[in-house]
Amino acid sequence: MPRGEETVRTSKSTAAAIRFDVVDAGPSIAAVTARVAEIGGRIRALATVRRLDGDPPLAEIELEVEGVTEAALVAALDGLDDVRTVHLTRALDSIFGKRIIVVGGGAQVAQVALGAVSEADRHNLRGERISVDTIPLVGEEHIAAAVRAVADLPRARLLVLAGSIMGGDISVAAEELRAVGIPIIALNMVGSITDHVDLVVSDPVQAGTMAVMAVADTAGFDLARQRGRRY
Amino acid sequence: MPRGEETVRTSKSTAAAIRFDVVDAGPSIAAVTARVAEIGGRIRALATVRRLDGDPPLAEIELEVEGVTEAALVAALDGLDDVRTVHLTRALDSIFGKRIIVVGGGAQVAQVALGAVSEADRHNLRGERISVDTIPLVGEEHIAAAVRAVADLPRARLLVLAGSIMGGDISVAAEELRAVGIPIIALNMVGSITDHVDLVVSDPVQAGTMAVMAVADTAGFDLARQRGRRY
C-alpha cells in the first residue's frame, strides 16, 4: 500500500538506550523483549553490534526502548540470568540524527557528499543532527537493491541518486521508496530516473546542499514546493 | 571489560530479513520476538523505521533473523494478530556492508569522505560492500558522544577522526571505542588525540583511502602492522 509523507510521524526520540552482553541464543533475546514488554516499554531498536567468542558465545546488543526510564530498563534487564554487563548509552537518534543517503557512482557520490557535509556542518552548528551516509555502487541490480533497502534504514530521511545513467528497475525502486514517504533527489542524467524523483539537480554539490536543506528544521526549504522541478 | 579485536567475530550475514507493519504497542513486539524464538531464530536486528498514524497506530519494523529461512519467518509472523503486511527484504549487511564512520569538522570530513568514497568504489566493483557514513560536528562534548556511539552502530568497522584540534574527553572516548575492537585513524592535528588512535595520517584524502583499505577484504593493507605510525 503506497503511503504519502503526510501519514508518517517522525517524532523526536525520547528512548532509553542501553548496550549489554547476552548469551547468543534465541530464547535469551526473547526473554529480554518479554521483560521490556512487562515493564510497559516499546522497543524502537535492537541490534547485534558485535559477537564475542567464549563459552557460552555472547552477543553485544544495542537496545532502545520508549515508554520507560533508563533506570527501570537497567533494573529490569539486570534481573535476567543470560544478561551480562549493562551499560547506559544514548539513543542513536540523538547522536547521528537524520540521515541523508547518497548512492551511485563514486565520482558523483563524493561530490554530493562534499555539498551535503558542508551544509550539514552549518545546520549541526545550530542544533540540528544530520548525517550524510554514502555507498558507491555500479549496476542496475545493485543500485535498485540499495534504493529499496533505504526504506529499511532507521532514520533515513532522503535519498540522493548520484550517477550518469540510471533507469529500468532503479526507477521502479525509486517509486516504491517514495511511496513509503522518503523523497529522492537525482542528478540530471541519462535514463528514465529523472521522471521518477522529486527533484532533479545538475550540480552534485548543490544537490547535496539541497538534500540537507530539505530535511533540516533550521532551513526554510520546502521540497514539496519544488517537486518536479529541474535545476 | 576491554576486549581486543581478536575476540570479535564478524561472520558474513546469512540472516532472513523482512519488513512488516505491527500494532505499535509493547506486547505486539514481544509477541513477534517470542514467535521468532519458538521457531529457533536469533534476532540480529529489529528497528522501527517508520510510524504510521491510524487507529490503531502502526509501527513499520525491519527484522533480521538468523537460523531460520525467510519462508519460515514469514509463515511464523503471518499467524500473529497484530502483524500486517509482511514484505521480504534483504539483510542490510548484504546491501550496505561494512561501515567507515567519519566524524569531525565539515571541511575535513568532506575531504576524508572524498578519499574513502573513491576507494570504496574500487573495492565495491570487485564484490566488496563498503559504506562511508559521516557526520560533521563541533565541540568536545558532541564529538566524544559520537565516538562512544560508534560502538552502538551496526556494521561499523573503523572510525576516522577528521579535525584540527581534538583531545580531552574525545581521547578518553577513543580508547573506549578501541577497547571494543573498533580501530581509529585520525588526521594529524593539535591535541592529545593523536596519542590515542591506531594511525595518524596528515592528508585527509589519504586517511579516507587508508580507512577503506584497512577494512576491505580485497586490499592487502594490515592496520595492525601500521599501528602507532604517522604519515
CSV table of C-alpha atoms in Angstrom, one decimal:
chain,number,residue,atom,x,y,z
A,1,MET,CA,0.0,0.0,0.0
A,2,PRO,CA,1.6,3.3,-1.0
A,3,ARG,CA,1.7,5.9,1.7
A,4,GLY,CA,2.2,9.7,1.4
A,5,GLU,CA,4.7,11.5,3.5
A,6,GLU,CA,1.9,13.1,5.5
A,7,THR,CA,1.0,9.9,7.2
A,8,VAL,CA,4.5,9.3,8.5
A,9,ARG,CA,5.2,10.5,12.0
A,10,THR,CA,8.7,11.4,12.9
A,11,SER,CA,8.7,12.4,16.5
A,12,LYS,CA,11.8,13.3,18.5
A,13,SER,CA,13.2,10.2,20.2
A,14,THR,CA,12.8,10.0,24.0
A,15,ALA,CA,14.1,6.4,24.1
A,16,ALA,CA,16.1,4.9,26.9
A,17,ALA,CA,19.2,3.3,25.4
A,18,ILE,CA,21.4,0.6,26.8
A,19,ARG,CA,24.1,-1.8,25.5
A,20,PHE,CA,24.5,-5.2,27.1
A,21,ASP,CA,26.1,-8.6,26.5
A,22,VAL,CA,23.7,-11.5,26.4
A,23,VAL,CA,24.1,-15.2,25.8
A,24,ASP,CA,23.8,-15.6,22.0
A,25,ALA,CA,20.7,-17.7,21.7
A,26,GLY,CA,17.1,-17.1,20.6
A,27,PRO,CA,15.5,-17.7,24.0
A,28,SER,CA,17.8,-15.2,25.7
A,29,ILE,CA,16.7,-12.3,23.4
A,30,ALA,CA,13.1,-13.4,23.7
A,31,ALA,CA,13.4,-13.2,27.5
A,32,VAL,CA,14.8,-9.6,27.1
A,33,THR,CA,11.9,-8.5,24.8
A,34,ALA,CA,9.3,-10.1,27.1
A,35,ARG,CA,10.7,-8.3,30.1
A,36,VAL,CA,10.7,-5.0,28.2
A,37,ALA,CA,7.0,-5.5,27.4
A,38,GLU,CA,6.3,-6.4,31.1
A,39,ILE,CA,7.5,-3.0,32.2
A,40,GLY,CA,5.5,-1.3,29.6
A,41,GLY,CA,8.3,-0.5,27.1
A,42,ARG,CA,8.0,-0.3,23.3
A,43,ILE,CA,11.2,-1.5,21.6
A,44,ARG,CA,12.4,1.0,18.9
A,45,ALA,CA,15.7,-0.7,18.1
A,46,LEU,CA,17.5,-3.9,18.9
A,47,ALA,CA,20.7,-4.6,17.1
A,48,THR,CA,23.5,-7.1,17.5
A,49,VAL,CA,26.6,-4.8,17.2
A,50,ARG,CA,29.2,-7.5,17.9
A,51,ARG,CA,29.5,-11.1,18.7
A,52,LEU,CA,32.0,-12.4,21.2
A,53,ASP,CA,33.6,-15.8,21.2
A,54,GLY,CA,33.6,-17.7,24.5
A,55,ASP,CA,31.7,-20.3,26.4
A,56,PRO,CA,28.9,-19.6,26.0
A,57,PRO,CA,29.3,-17.2,23.0
A,58,LEU,CA,27.9,-13.7,23.7
A,59,ALA,CA,26.2,-11.1,21.6
A,60,GLU,CA,26.6,-7.5,22.3
A,61,ILE,CA,23.2,-5.8,21.8
A,62,GLU,CA,22.2,-2.1,21.5
A,63,LEU,CA,18.6,-1.6,22.7
A,64,GLU,CA,16.4,1.4,22.5
A,65,VAL,CA,13.1,1.5,24.3
A,66,GLU,CA,10.3,4.1,24.6
A,67,GLY,CA,7.9,4.5,27.4
A,68,VAL,CA,10.3,3.6,30.3
A,69,THR,CA,13.1,5.3,32.1
A,70,GLU,CA,16.7,4.2,31.8
A,71,ALA,CA,16.8,3.2,35.4
A,72,ALA,CA,13.7,1.0,35.0
A,73,LEU,CA,15.2,-0.6,31.9
A,74,VAL,CA,18.5,-1.4,33.5
A,75,ALA,CA,16.8,-2.8,36.6
A,76,ALA,CA,14.5,-5.0,34.5
A,77,LEU,CA,17.4,-6.5,32.5
A,78,ASP,CA,19.8,-6.8,35.4
A,79,GLY,CA,17.5,-9.5,36.8
A,80,LEU,CA,17.8,-11.8,33.8
A,81,ASP,CA,20.2,-14.7,34.0
A,82,ASP,CA,21.6,-14.5,30.5
A,83,VAL,CA,22.3,-10.8,30.5
A,84,ARG,CA,25.8,-9.5,31.4
A,85,THR,CA,27.4,-6.1,31.7
A,86,VAL,CA,24.7,-3.5,31.1
A,87,HIS,CA,25.9,0.0,30.0
A,88,LEU,CA,23.8,3.1,29.6
A,89,THR,CA,24.2,4.6,26.1
A,90,ARG,CA,22.4,7.3,24.2
A,91,ALA,CA,19.7,6.7,21.5
A,92,LEU,CA,21.4,6.9,18.1
A,93,ASP,CA,18.8,9.4,17.0
A,94,SER,CA,20.2,12.0,19.5
A,95,ILE,CA,23.7,11.5,18.2
A,96,PHE,CA,23.6,10.8,14.5
A,97,GLY,CA,20.1,12.3,13.8
A,98,LYS,CA,18.5,12.3,10.4
A,99,ARG,CA,20.3,10.5,7.6
A,100,ILE,CA,20.8,11.6,4.0
A,101,ILE,CA,21.7,8.6,1.9
A,102,VAL,CA,23.8,9.0,-1.2
A,103,VAL,CA,24.0,6.1,-3.7
A,104,GLY,CA,25.6,5.9,-7.1
A,105,GLY,CA,28.9,6.3,-8.9
A,106,GLY,CA,32.0,7.1,-6.8
A,107,ALA,CA,32.9,10.4,-8.5
A,108,GLN,CA,29.4,11.8,-8.2
A,109,VAL,CA,28.8,10.4,-4.7
A,110,ALA,CA,31.9,12.1,-3.5
A,111,GLN,CA,30.8,15.5,-4.9
A,112,VAL,CA,27.3,15.2,-3.5
A,113,ALA,CA,28.8,14.3,-0.1
A,114,LEU,CA,31.0,17.4,-0.3
A,115,GLY,CA,28.0,19.6,-0.6
A,116,ALA,CA,25.9,17.7,1.9
A,117,VAL,CA,28.6,17.5,4.6
A,118,SER,CA,29.4,21.2,4.2
A,119,GLU,CA,25.7,22.1,4.5
A,120,ALA,CA,25.1,19.7,7.4
A,121,ASP,CA,28.0,21.3,9.2
A,122,ARG,CA,26.2,24.6,9.2
A,123,HIS,CA,22.9,23.2,10.4
A,124,ASN,CA,24.5,20.9,13.1
A,125,LEU,CA,26.2,24.0,14.5
A,126,ARG,CA,22.7,25.4,15.1
A,127,GLY,CA,21.5,22.3,17.0
A,128,GLU,CA,20.5,20.0,14.1
A,129,ARG,CA,21.8,16.5,13.8
A,130,ILE,CA,22.2,15.5,10.2
A,131,SER,CA,24.4,12.6,9.0
A,132,VAL,CA,25.5,12.0,5.4
A,133,ASP,CA,25.8,8.3,4.6
A,134,THR,CA,27.1,7.1,1.3
A,135,ILE,CA,27.8,4.0,-0.8
A,136,PRO,CA,29.4,3.9,-4.2
A,137,LEU,CA,27.8,1.1,-6.4
A,138,VAL,CA,27.7,0.1,-10.0
A,139,GLY,CA,25.0,-1.7,-11.9
A,140,GLU,CA,21.2,-1.5,-12.2
A,141,GLU,CA,20.6,-4.5,-10.0
A,142,HIS,CA,22.8,-3.4,-7.1
A,143,ILE,CA,21.6,0.2,-7.2
A,144,ALA,CA,18.0,-0.8,-7.3
A,145,ALA,CA,18.5,-3.1,-4.3
A,146,ALA,CA,20.2,-0.3,-2.4
A,147,VAL,CA,17.3,2.1,-3.3
A,148,ARG,CA,14.8,-0.4,-1.9
A,149,ALA,CA,16.9,-1.0,1.2
A,150,VAL,CA,16.8,2.7,2.1
A,151,ALA,CA,13.2,2.0,3.3
A,152,ASP,CA,14.7,-0.4,5.9
A,153,LEU,CA,17.3,2.1,7.2
A,154,PRO,CA,16.5,3.7,10.6
A,155,ARG,CA,16.4,7.5,10.4
A,156,ALA,CA,16.8,7.7,6.6
A,157,ARG,CA,15.0,10.9,5.5
A,158,LEU,CA,16.1,11.5,1.9
A,159,LEU,CA,17.9,9.7,-0.9
A,160,VAL,CA,20.2,11.3,-3.4
A,161,LEU,CA,20.9,9.3,-6.6
A,162,ALA,CA,24.3,10.4,-7.9
A,163,GLY,CA,25.3,9.0,-11.3
A,164,SER,CA,25.4,9.4,-15.0
A,165,ILE,CA,22.8,6.8,-16.2
A,166,MET,CA,20.0,5.2,-14.2
A,167,GLY,CA,16.7,3.7,-15.2
A,168,GLY,CA,14.8,0.4,-15.5
A,169,ASP,CA,14.4,-1.3,-12.2
A,170,ILE,CA,16.1,1.6,-10.4
A,171,SER,CA,13.1,3.8,-11.5
A,172,VAL,CA,10.7,1.2,-10.2
A,173,ALA,CA,12.5,1.0,-6.9
A,174,ALA,CA,12.5,4.8,-6.7
A,175,GLU,CA,8.7,4.9,-6.9
A,176,GLU,CA,8.5,2.2,-4.2
A,177,LEU,CA,10.7,4.2,-1.9
A,178,ARG,CA,8.8,7.5,-2.5
A,179,ALA,CA,5.6,5.5,-1.7
A,180,VAL,CA,6.8,4.9,1.8
A,181,GLY,CA,7.5,8.6,2.3
A,182,ILE,CA,11.2,9.0,1.5
A,183,PRO,CA,11.8,11.7,-1.1
A,184,ILE,CA,14.5,11.4,-3.7
A,185,ILE,CA,16.8,14.0,-5.4
A,186,ALA,CA,18.6,12.8,-8.6
A,187,LEU,CA,21.4,14.4,-10.5
A,188,ASN,CA,20.4,15.3,-14.1
A,189,MET,CA,21.5,12.2,-16.0
A,190,VAL,CA,20.7,9.8,-18.8
A,191,GLY,CA,17.8,7.4,-18.3
A,192,SER,CA,14.3,7.3,-17.0
A,193,ILE,CA,15.2,8.0,-13.4
A,194,THR,CA,14.7,11.8,-13.7
A,195,ASP,CA,11.0,11.2,-14.3
A,196,HIS,CA,10.7,9.2,-11.1
A,197,VAL,CA,12.2,11.5,-8.4
A,198,ASP,CA,11.1,14.6,-6.5
A,199,LEU,CA,13.7,17.0,-7.8
A,200,VAL,CA,16.5,17.0,-10.4
A,201,VAL,CA,19.7,19.0,-9.8
A,202,SER,CA,22.6,19.2,-12.3
A,203,ASP,CA,25.4,20.3,-10.0
A,204,PRO,CA,26.3,17.5,-7.5
A,205,VAL,CA,27.5,19.9,-4.8
A,206,GLN,CA,24.2,21.8,-5.0
A,207,ALA,CA,22.2,18.5,-5.0
A,208,GLY,CA,23.9,17.6,-1.7
A,209,THR,CA,23.3,21.1,-0.2
A,210,MET,CA,19.6,21.0,-1.2
A,211,ALA,CA,19.2,17.5,0.2
A,212,VAL,CA,20.3,18.7,3.6
A,213,MET,CA,18.2,21.9,3.4
A,214,ALA,CA,15.2,19.7,2.6
A,215,VAL,CA,15.4,17.8,5.9
A,216,ALA,CA,16.8,20.5,8.2
A,217,ASP,CA,14.4,22.1,10.6
A,218,THR,CA,16.8,25.0,10.6
A,219,ALA,CA,16.3,25.7,6.9
A,220,GLY,CA,13.5,27.3,5.0
A,221,PHE,CA,13.5,25.0,2.0
A,222,ASP,CA,10.3,23.0,1.2
A,223,LEU,CA,10.9,20.1,-1.1
A,224,ALA,CA,7.1,19.8,-1.7
A,225,ARG,CA,7.1,23.2,-3.3
A,226,GLN,CA,9.9,22.2,-5.7
A,227,ARG,CA,8.6,18.8,-6.7
A,228,GLY,CA,9.1,18.0,-10.3
A,229,ARG,CA,11.5,20.9,-11.0
A,230,ARG,CA,14.9,20.8,-12.5
A,231,TYR,CA,17.9,22.9,-11.7
B,1,MET,CA,36.0,-5.1,30.3
B,2,PRO,CA,38.2,-4.1,27.4
B,3,ARG,CA,38.3,-6.6,24.5
B,4,GLY,CA,40.8,-6.9,21.8
B,5,GLU,CA,39.8,-7.1,18.2
B,6,GLU,CA,40.8,-10.8,18.0
B,7,THR,CA,37.8,-11.8,20.2
B,8,VAL,CA,35.2,-10.1,17.9
B,9,ARG,CA,33.6,-12.4,15.3
B,10,THR,CA,32.4,-10.7,12.2
B,11,SER,CA,30.9,-13.5,10.2
B,12,LYS,CA,29.1,-13.0,6.9
B,13,SER,CA,25.4,-12.4,7.4
B,14,THR,CA,23.0,-15.2,6.4
B,15,ALA,CA,20.0,-13.6,8.0
B,16,ALA,CA,16.5,-13.8,6.8
B,17,ALA,CA,15.1,-10.2,6.5
B,18,ILE,CA,11.6,-8.9,6.4
B,19,ARG,CA,9.7,-5.7,6.9
B,20,PHE,CA,6.2,-5.6,8.4
B,21,ASP,CA,3.7,-3.3,9.9
B,22,VAL,CA,2.6,-4.1,13.5
B,23,VAL,CA,0.3,-2.5,16.0
B,24,ASP,CA,2.6,0.0,17.8
B,25,ALA,CA,2.4,-1.4,21.4
B,26,GLY,CA,4.9,-3.3,23.6
B,27,PRO,CA,3.0,-6.6,23.7
B,28,SER,CA,2.8,-6.8,19.9
B,29,ILE,CA,6.6,-6.7,19.5
B,30,ALA,CA,7.1,-9.1,22.4
B,31,ALA,CA,4.7,-11.5,20.6
B,32,VAL,CA,6.9,-11.2,17.5
B,33,THR,CA,10.1,-11.9,19.3
B,34,ALA,CA,8.6,-14.8,21.2
B,35,ARG,CA,7.4,-16.3,18.0
B,36,VAL,CA,10.9,-15.9,16.4
B,37,ALA,CA,12.4,-17.7,19.4
B,38,GLU,CA,9.8,-20.5,19.1
B,39,ILE,CA,10.9,-21.3,15.5
B,40,GLY,CA,14.6,-21.3,16.6
B,41,GLY,CA,15.6,-17.9,15.2
B,42,ARG,CA,18.2,-15.5,16.7
B,43,ILE,CA,17.2,-11.8,16.2
B,44,ARG,CA,20.1,-9.9,14.7
B,45,ALA,CA,18.3,-6.6,14.2
B,46,LEU,CA,14.9,-5.1,14.9
B,47,ALA,CA,14.3,-1.5,14.1
B,48,THR,CA,11.3,0.8,13.9
B,49,VAL,CA,11.9,2.5,10.6
B,50,ARG,CA,8.6,4.5,10.5
B,51,ARG,CA,5.5,5.0,12.5
B,52,LEU,CA,2.1,5.3,10.9
B,53,ASP,CA,-0.9,7.2,12.2
B,54,GLY,CA,-4.2,5.5,12.3
B,55,ASP,CA,-6.4,3.5,14.5
B,56,PRO,CA,-4.6,1.7,15.9
B,57,PRO,CA,-1.2,3.4,15.2
B,58,LEU,CA,1.2,1.1,13.4
B,59,ALA,CA,5.0,0.7,13.5
B,60,GLU,CA,6.9,-0.4,10.4
B,61,ILE,CA,9.6,-2.8,11.6
B,62,GLU,CA,12.7,-4.1,9.8
B,63,LEU,CA,13.6,-7.5,11.2
B,64,GLU,CA,16.7,-9.7,10.6
B,65,VAL,CA,16.8,-13.2,12.0
B,66,GLU,CA,19.5,-15.9,11.8
B,67,GLY,CA,18.9,-19.6,11.9
B,68,VAL,CA,15.6,-19.7,10.0
B,69,THR,CA,14.6,-19.5,6.4
B,70,GLU,CA,12.7,-16.5,5.0
B,71,ALA,CA,9.7,-18.7,4.3
B,72,ALA,CA,9.6,-20.0,7.9
B,73,LEU,CA,9.9,-16.4,9.2
B,74,VAL,CA,7.1,-15.1,7.1
B,75,ALA,CA,4.8,-18.0,8.0
B,76,ALA,CA,5.5,-17.6,11.7
B,77,LEU,CA,4.7,-13.9,11.7
B,78,ASP,CA,1.7,-14.1,9.3
B,79,GLY,CA,-0.1,-16.1,12.1
B,80,LEU,CA,0.1,-13.2,14.6
B,81,ASP,CA,-3.0,-11.0,15.1
B,82,ASP,CA,-1.2,-7.7,15.4
B,83,VAL,CA,1.1,-8.2,12.3
B,84,ARG,CA,0.1,-6.7,8.9
B,85,THR,CA,1.7,-6.6,5.5
B,86,VAL,CA,4.8,-8.7,5.6
B,87,HIS,CA,7.4,-8.0,2.9
B,88,LEU,CA,10.6,-9.9,2.2
B,89,THR,CA,13.7,-7.6,2.2
B,90,ARG,CA,17.4,-8.2,2.2
B,91,ALA,CA,19.7,-8.0,5.3
B,92,LEU,CA,21.2,-4.6,5.4
B,93,ASP,CA,24.6,-6.2,5.7
B,94,SER,CA,24.3,-7.6,2.2
B,95,ILE,CA,23.4,-4.2,0.7
B,96,PHE,CA,25.4,-1.5,2.7
B,97,GLY,CA,28.1,-3.8,4.1
B,98,LYS,CA,30.9,-2.6,6.3
B,99,ARG,CA,30.7,1.0,7.5
B,100,ILE,CA,33.5,3.5,7.8
B,101,ILE,CA,32.4,6.3,10.1
B,102,VAL,CA,33.9,9.8,9.7
B,103,VAL,CA,33.3,12.4,12.4
B,104,GLY,CA,34.7,15.9,12.8
B,105,GLY,CA,34.8,19.3,11.2
B,106,GLY,CA,32.9,19.8,7.9
B,107,ALA,CA,35.9,20.8,5.8
B,108,GLN,CA,38.0,17.8,6.8
B,109,VAL,CA,35.1,15.3,6.9
B,110,ALA,CA,34.3,16.2,3.3
B,111,GLN,CA,37.9,15.5,2.2
B,112,VAL,CA,38.1,12.2,4.1
B,113,ALA,CA,34.8,11.2,2.5
B,114,LEU,CA,36.2,12.1,-0.9
B,115,GLY,CA,39.1,9.7,-0.4
B,116,ALA,CA,37.0,7.0,1.2
B,117,VAL,CA,34.2,7.0,-1.3
B,118,SER,CA,36.7,6.9,-4.2
B,119,GLU,CA,38.5,4.0,-2.7
B,120,ALA,CA,35.3,2.2,-1.7
B,121,ASP,CA,34.1,2.5,-5.3
B,122,ARG,CA,37.1,0.5,-6.5
B,123,HIS,CA,36.6,-2.3,-3.9
B,124,ASN,CA,32.8,-2.4,-4.3
B,125,LEU,CA,33.4,-3.0,-8.0
B,126,ARG,CA,35.2,-6.2,-7.0
B,127,GLY,CA,32.5,-7.5,-4.8
B,128,GLU,CA,33.1,-5.7,-1.6
B,129,ARG,CA,30.3,-3.7,0.2
B,130,ILE,CA,31.7,-0.7,2.0
B,131,SER,CA,29.7,2.4,3.0
B,132,VAL,CA,31.2,5.7,4.1
B,133,ASP,CA,29.0,7.4,6.7
B,134,THR,CA,29.7,10.8,8.0
B,135,ILE,CA,28.6,13.5,10.5
B,136,PRO,CA,30.1,17.0,10.8
B,137,LEU,CA,30.1,18.0,14.5
B,138,VAL,CA,31.8,20.7,16.6
B,139,GLY,CA,32.7,20.7,20.3
B,140,GLU,CA,34.5,18.2,22.6
B,141,GLU,CA,31.2,17.0,24.2
B,142,HIS,CA,29.4,16.3,21.0
B,143,ILE,CA,32.4,14.6,19.3
B,144,ALA,CA,33.1,12.5,22.3
B,145,ALA,CA,29.5,11.3,22.4
B,146,ALA,CA,29.6,10.4,18.7
B,147,VAL,CA,32.9,8.5,19.2
B,148,ARG,CA,31.2,6.5,22.0
B,149,ALA,CA,28.1,5.9,19.9
B,150,VAL,CA,30.1,4.3,17.1
B,151,ALA,CA,30.3,1.3,19.4
B,152,ASP,CA,26.5,1.1,19.1
B,153,LEU,CA,26.3,1.3,15.3
B,154,PRO,CA,25.6,-2.0,13.5
B,155,ARG,CA,28.3,-2.9,11.0
B,156,ALA,CA,30.7,0.0,12.0
B,157,ARG,CA,34.2,-1.2,11.3
B,158,LEU,CA,36.5,1.8,11.6
B,159,LEU,CA,36.3,5.4,12.7
B,160,VAL,CA,38.1,8.4,11.1
B,161,LEU,CA,38.5,11.5,13.3
B,162,ALA,CA,38.8,14.4,10.9
B,163,GLY,CA,39.5,17.8,12.5
B,164,SER,CA,42.1,20.3,13.6
B,165,ILE,CA,42.0,20.0,17.3
B,166,MET,CA,40.8,17.1,19.5
B,167,GLY,CA,41.7,15.9,22.9
B,168,GLY,CA,40.3,15.7,26.5
B,169,ASP,CA,37.2,13.5,26.7
B,170,ILE,CA,37.5,12.7,23.0
B,171,SER,CA,40.8,10.9,23.7
B,172,VAL,CA,39.1,9.0,26.6
B,173,ALA,CA,36.2,8.0,24.3
B,174,ALA,CA,38.7,6.9,21.6
B,175,GLU,CA,40.3,4.5,24.0
B,176,GLU,CA,36.9,3.1,25.0
B,177,LEU,CA,36.0,2.5,21.3
B,178,ARG,CA,39.3,0.8,20.6
B,179,ALA,CA,38.7,-1.4,23.6
B,180,VAL,CA,35.6,-2.9,22.0
B,181,GLY,CA,37.6,-3.7,18.8
B,182,ILE,CA,36.9,-0.7,16.5
B,183,PRO,CA,40.2,0.9,15.3
B,184,ILE,CA,40.6,4.6,14.7
B,185,ILE,CA,42.5,6.7,12.2
B,186,ALA,CA,43.0,10.4,13.0
B,187,LEU,CA,44.2,13.3,10.9
B,188,ASN,CA,47.4,14.8,12.2
B,189,MET,CA,46.2,17.6,14.4
B,190,VAL,CA,46.5,19.6,17.6
B,191,GLY,CA,45.7,17.9,20.9
B,192,SER,CA,46.2,14.6,22.6
B,193,ILE,CA,44.0,12.5,20.3
B,194,THR,CA,46.9,11.5,18.1
B,195,ASP,CA,48.3,9.5,21.0
B,196,HIS,CA,45.1,7.6,21.4
B,197,VAL,CA,44.5,6.2,17.9
B,198,ASP,CA,45.8,3.4,15.7
B,199,LEU,CA,47.2,5.5,12.9
B,200,VAL,CA,47.8,9.2,12.2
B,201,VAL,CA,47.6,10.5,8.6
B,202,SER,CA,48.2,14.1,7.6
B,203,ASP,CA,46.4,14.1,4.2
B,204,PRO,CA,42.6,13.7,4.6
B,205,VAL,CA,42.1,12.1,1.2
B,206,GLN,CA,44.8,9.5,2.1
B,207,ALA,CA,43.2,9.0,5.5
B,208,GLY,CA,39.9,8.1,3.8
B,209,THR,CA,41.6,5.8,1.4
B,210,MET,CA,43.6,4.0,4.0
B,211,ALA,CA,40.5,3.6,6.2
B,212,VAL,CA,38.7,1.7,3.3
B,213,MET,CA,41.9,-0.3,2.6
B,214,ALA,CA,42.0,-1.3,6.3
B,215,VAL,CA,38.5,-2.9,6.2
B,216,ALA,CA,38.4,-4.2,2.6
B,217,ASP,CA,39.0,-8.0,2.2
B,218,THR,CA,40.0,-7.0,-1.4
B,219,ALA,CA,43.0,-5.0,-0.2
B,220,GLY,CA,46.4,-6.0,1.2
B,221,PHE,CA,46.6,-3.4,3.9
B,222,ASP,CA,47.0,-4.5,7.5
B,223,LEU,CA,46.3,-1.8,10.0
B,224,ALA,CA,47.8,-3.9,12.8
B,225,ARG,CA,51.2,-3.6,11.1
B,226,GLN,CA,50.9,0.2,10.9
B,227,ARG,CA,49.7,0.7,14.4
B,228,GLY,CA,51.3,3.8,16.0
B,229,ARG,CA,52.7,5.2,12.8
B,230,ARG,CA,52.3,8.6,11.3
B,231,TYR,CA,52.1,9.6,7.7
